Amino acid sequence: MPRAVVVGAVVLLLAGCIAPPAGPVGRADPARAGASPQEIFARDLRFIYEEIRDNYVNLAYKEETLGFDWDELYASYSAQLAQARTEKDFFRLASLFVSELRDGHVMLWPYRGSPEVERRLYDFDPALQDLFTVRLVEGVPIITETELPLLPVGSEILTLNGLSFLKLVEDASLHFFWGATEQAAAARVLANRLYFHYLALISDPFPAQLEITFRTPDGRLGDCKISPQSAARAVRPLPKLDPYPTLQIEDGIARIAVPTFEVDPKEFRTRLEQIAAELKGAGVEGVILDLRGNGGGNESFRDLLSYLVSEEIVLAAYRYRQSPRMGQVYPLRPLYETLLGRRLRGVREEGYSGWYCWKVKPSREDVFRSLPVVVLTDRLVFSSADRFVGAILEHDLAVVVGTEVACTGHGLPTSVLLPSGGYVLNYGFQELRDAQFGHLEGRLRQPHVFAEQTLADYYRGVDTALERAMSLVKQR
């Protein structure tokens, strides 16, 4: 049997062994049944400390760049455990500890397999999250959608239950640091309405009445009071959004929205092929790839890049931390990478695997390469989406318009169950760098053209960044 066939068969067999597990690894500590809450909190905090110390791929880099010592941080947070009287107290403390890493892939959340823990922490109706939508426009929190007639769209939200809304978002972003910069984390808090989760964590119980103060576009002050139960009943189910790329042609310009890379790779490729075929006879002047809000996903971003590159490129270099947990969960991962031909020459350090790389080859379809292409970004672009934008900038594949993009140098996120059985810690084993082995984690990439929504344009119904992108396409 030919060697290529054997290798291919082995790769297919290994493919099912190298994907992240469907649920968290590890198990709850049986001894927790007879322990006091304070003992359980202490065990969980120490577990977080040891799990990150022994397994997290970017710990040494974070200690160097952020200027902390993980052992000293643990000692500091451990000393605060005496003030943790409730689950909410502990979760706030532990979340802050994890967020010291300033890594959007490292997070702590309630274990979905123990729904009672999530209900106790977030003791509000999840439907409240769809009550209204807030967006920061020139630093002002603007209500862009609402289900409450007394809360006008376009108003600035000032307070929520007596708390400054901006301060609430800032504090929440420290606990839910789901981004690579403070601005990105705040943007994610707003997009995911995590201000309700944080309000629940600092309230025991969740407020019996929501009190919102706001300022209308003409400067009038107003307030809105509603019970959470009434508010939840007022919410209409949101339409299900298409996760795959969609095409819209306007004024001779093709705008392709790419909301996520958390997709089925085969279906993603099929959708791209359909769009490329439609563009062939459309006579468009150029293409705008709108990645705003794209929080990443899997390696499907490489399929989109293949439509833009004219020759094979090395997209990124990566390696794994050879840790106890990595060996337990992904023992065959290095073999899989080697069989795929991804090995890359580079200095191998103690405690890490050798280097591997992602490559992208040009697609046979050249419709994108024959047209001016603009990529739209914002601060919600994250994970594999920020690597897409980084590759665009590094290889000069298109004009990038929007805000800065904070890079992540961390992959293969995996969930681990804490000893209490109530919480899950998420972190990764894969360190991602650029093709020259330069660090990516936490680094900012500036767009070719900075463009962000302005208040003046918002009130005129104009999408500032999109208008700038369309203007650039027409100029080219």
mmCIF file of N, CA and C in Angstrom, residues 77 92 95-100 102 167-178 182 185-186 189 198:
data_model
loop_
_atom_site.group_PDB
_atom_site.id
_atom_site.type_symbol
_atom_site.label_atom_id
_atom_site.label_comp_id
_atom_site.label_asym_id
_atom_site.label_seq_id
_atom_site.Cartn_x
_atom_site.Cartn_y
_atom_site.Cartn_z
ATOM 1 N N TYR A 77 -4.393 36.804 46.454
ATOM 2 C CA TYR A 77 -5.819 36.464 46.348
ATOM 3 C C TYR A 77 -6.226 35.454 47.412
ATOM 4 N N ARG A 92 -16.493 36.191 42.204
ATOM 5 C CA ARG A 92 -15.914 37.498 41.866
ATOM 6 C C ARG A 92 -14.405 37.493 42.108
ATOM 7 N N SER A 95 -12.643 35.113 39.581
ATOM 8 C CA SER A 95 -12.666 35.692 38.233
ATOM 9 C C SER A 95 -11.617 36.783 38.092
ATOM 10 N N LEU A 96 -11.475 37.603 39.125
ATOM 11 C CA LEU A 96 -10.450 38.645 39.101
ATOM 12 C C LEU A 96 -9.056 38.031 39.034
ATOM 13 N N PHE A 97 -8.853 36.950 39.774
ATOM 14 C CA PHE A 97 -7.556 36.258 39.771
ATOM 15 C C PHE A 97 -7.222 35.773 38.353
ATOM 16 N N VAL A 98 -8.163 35.110 37.717
ATOM 17 C CA VAL A 98 -7.954 34.597 36.360
ATOM 18 C C VAL A 98 -7.747 35.745 35.375
ATOM 19 N N SER A 99 -8.478 36.838 35.562
ATOM 20 C CA SER A 99 -8.386 37.965 34.632
ATOM 21 C C SER A 99 -7.067 38.714 34.733
ATOM 22 N N GLU A 100 -6.282 38.453 35.779
ATOM 23 C CA GLU A 100 -4.954 39.056 35.868
ATOM 24 C C GLU A 100 -4.083 38.650 34.677
ATOM 25 N N ARG A 102 -4.993 38.628 31.631
ATOM 26 C CA ARG A 102 -5.338 39.471 30.475
ATOM 27 C C ARG A 102 -5.311 38.668 29.176
ATOM 28 N N LYS A 167 -19.187 52.813 34.585
ATOM 29 C CA LYS A 167 -18.383 52.177 35.645
ATOM 30 C C LYS A 167 -18.764 50.702 35.793
ATOM 31 N N LEU A 168 -20.045 50.402 35.637
ATOM 32 C CA LEU A 168 -20.504 49.023 35.715
ATOM 33 C C LEU A 168 -19.856 48.183 34.612
ATOM 34 N N VAL A 169 -19.793 48.738 33.409
ATOM 35 C CA VAL A 169 -19.165 48.037 32.287
ATOM 36 C C VAL A 169 -17.670 47.866 32.538
ATOM 37 N N GLU A 170 -17.027 48.913 33.036
ATOM 38 C CA GLU A 170 -15.589 48.845 33.325
ATOM 39 C C GLU A 170 -15.291 47.768 34.360
ATOM 40 N N ASP A 171 -16.066 47.740 35.448
ATOM 41 C CA ASP A 171 -15.844 46.733 36.488
ATOM 42 C C ASP A 171 -16.141 45.332 35.973
ATOM 43 N N ALA A 172 -17.200 45.202 35.182
ATOM 44 C CA ALA A 172 -17.556 43.889 34.630
ATOM 45 C C ALA A 172 -16.453 43.364 33.726
ATOM 46 N N SER A 173 -15.807 44.259 32.975
ATOM 47 C CA SER A 173 -14.770 43.816 32.042
ATOM 48 C C SER A 173 -13.535 43.291 32.764
ATOM 49 N N LEU A 174 -13.344 43.675 34.028
ATOM 50 C CA LEU A 174 -12.241 43.126 34.812
ATOM 51 C C LEU A 174 -12.518 41.682 35.229
ATOM 52 N N HIS A 175 -13.793 41.365 35.394
ATOM 53 C CA HIS A 175 -14.175 40.008 35.781
ATOM 54 C C HIS A 175 -14.352 39.111 34.568
ATOM 55 N N PHE A 176 -14.837 39.689 33.486
ATOM 56 C CA PHE A 176 -15.041 38.932 32.248
ATOM 57 C C PHE A 176 -14.086 39.502 31.199
ATOM 58 N N PHE A 177 -12.789 39.237 31.379
ATOM 59 C CA PHE A 177 -11.796 39.827 30.485
ATOM 60 C C PHE A 177 -11.721 38.997 29.209
ATOM 61 N N TRP A 178 -12.791 39.111 28.392
ATOM 62 C CA TRP A 178 -12.903 38.293 27.196
ATOM 63 C C TRP A 178 -12.455 39.103 25.991
ATOM 64 N N GLU A 182 -8.262 46.271 27.353
ATOM 65 C CA GLU A 182 -9.374 46.726 28.175
ATOM 66 C C GLU A 182 -10.544 47.208 27.322
ATOM 67 N N ALA A 185 -12.265 44.154 25.918
ATOM 68 C CA ALA A 185 -13.037 43.468 26.956
ATOM 69 C C ALA A 185 -14.330 44.212 27.241
ATOM 70 N N ALA A 186 -14.276 45.546 27.284
ATOM 71 C CA ALA A 186 -15.491 46.339 27.505
ATOM 72 C C ALA A 186 -16.468 46.175 26.347
ATOM 73 N N VAL A 189 -18.224 42.933 26.861
ATOM 74 C CA VAL A 189 -19.228 43.038 27.928
ATOM 75 C C VAL A 189 -20.517 43.625 27.374
ATOM 76 N N TYR A 198 -22.812 40.878 35.860
ATOM 77 C CA TYR A 198 -22.024 41.494 36.914
ATOM 78 C C TYR A 198 -22.928 42.138 37.966
#
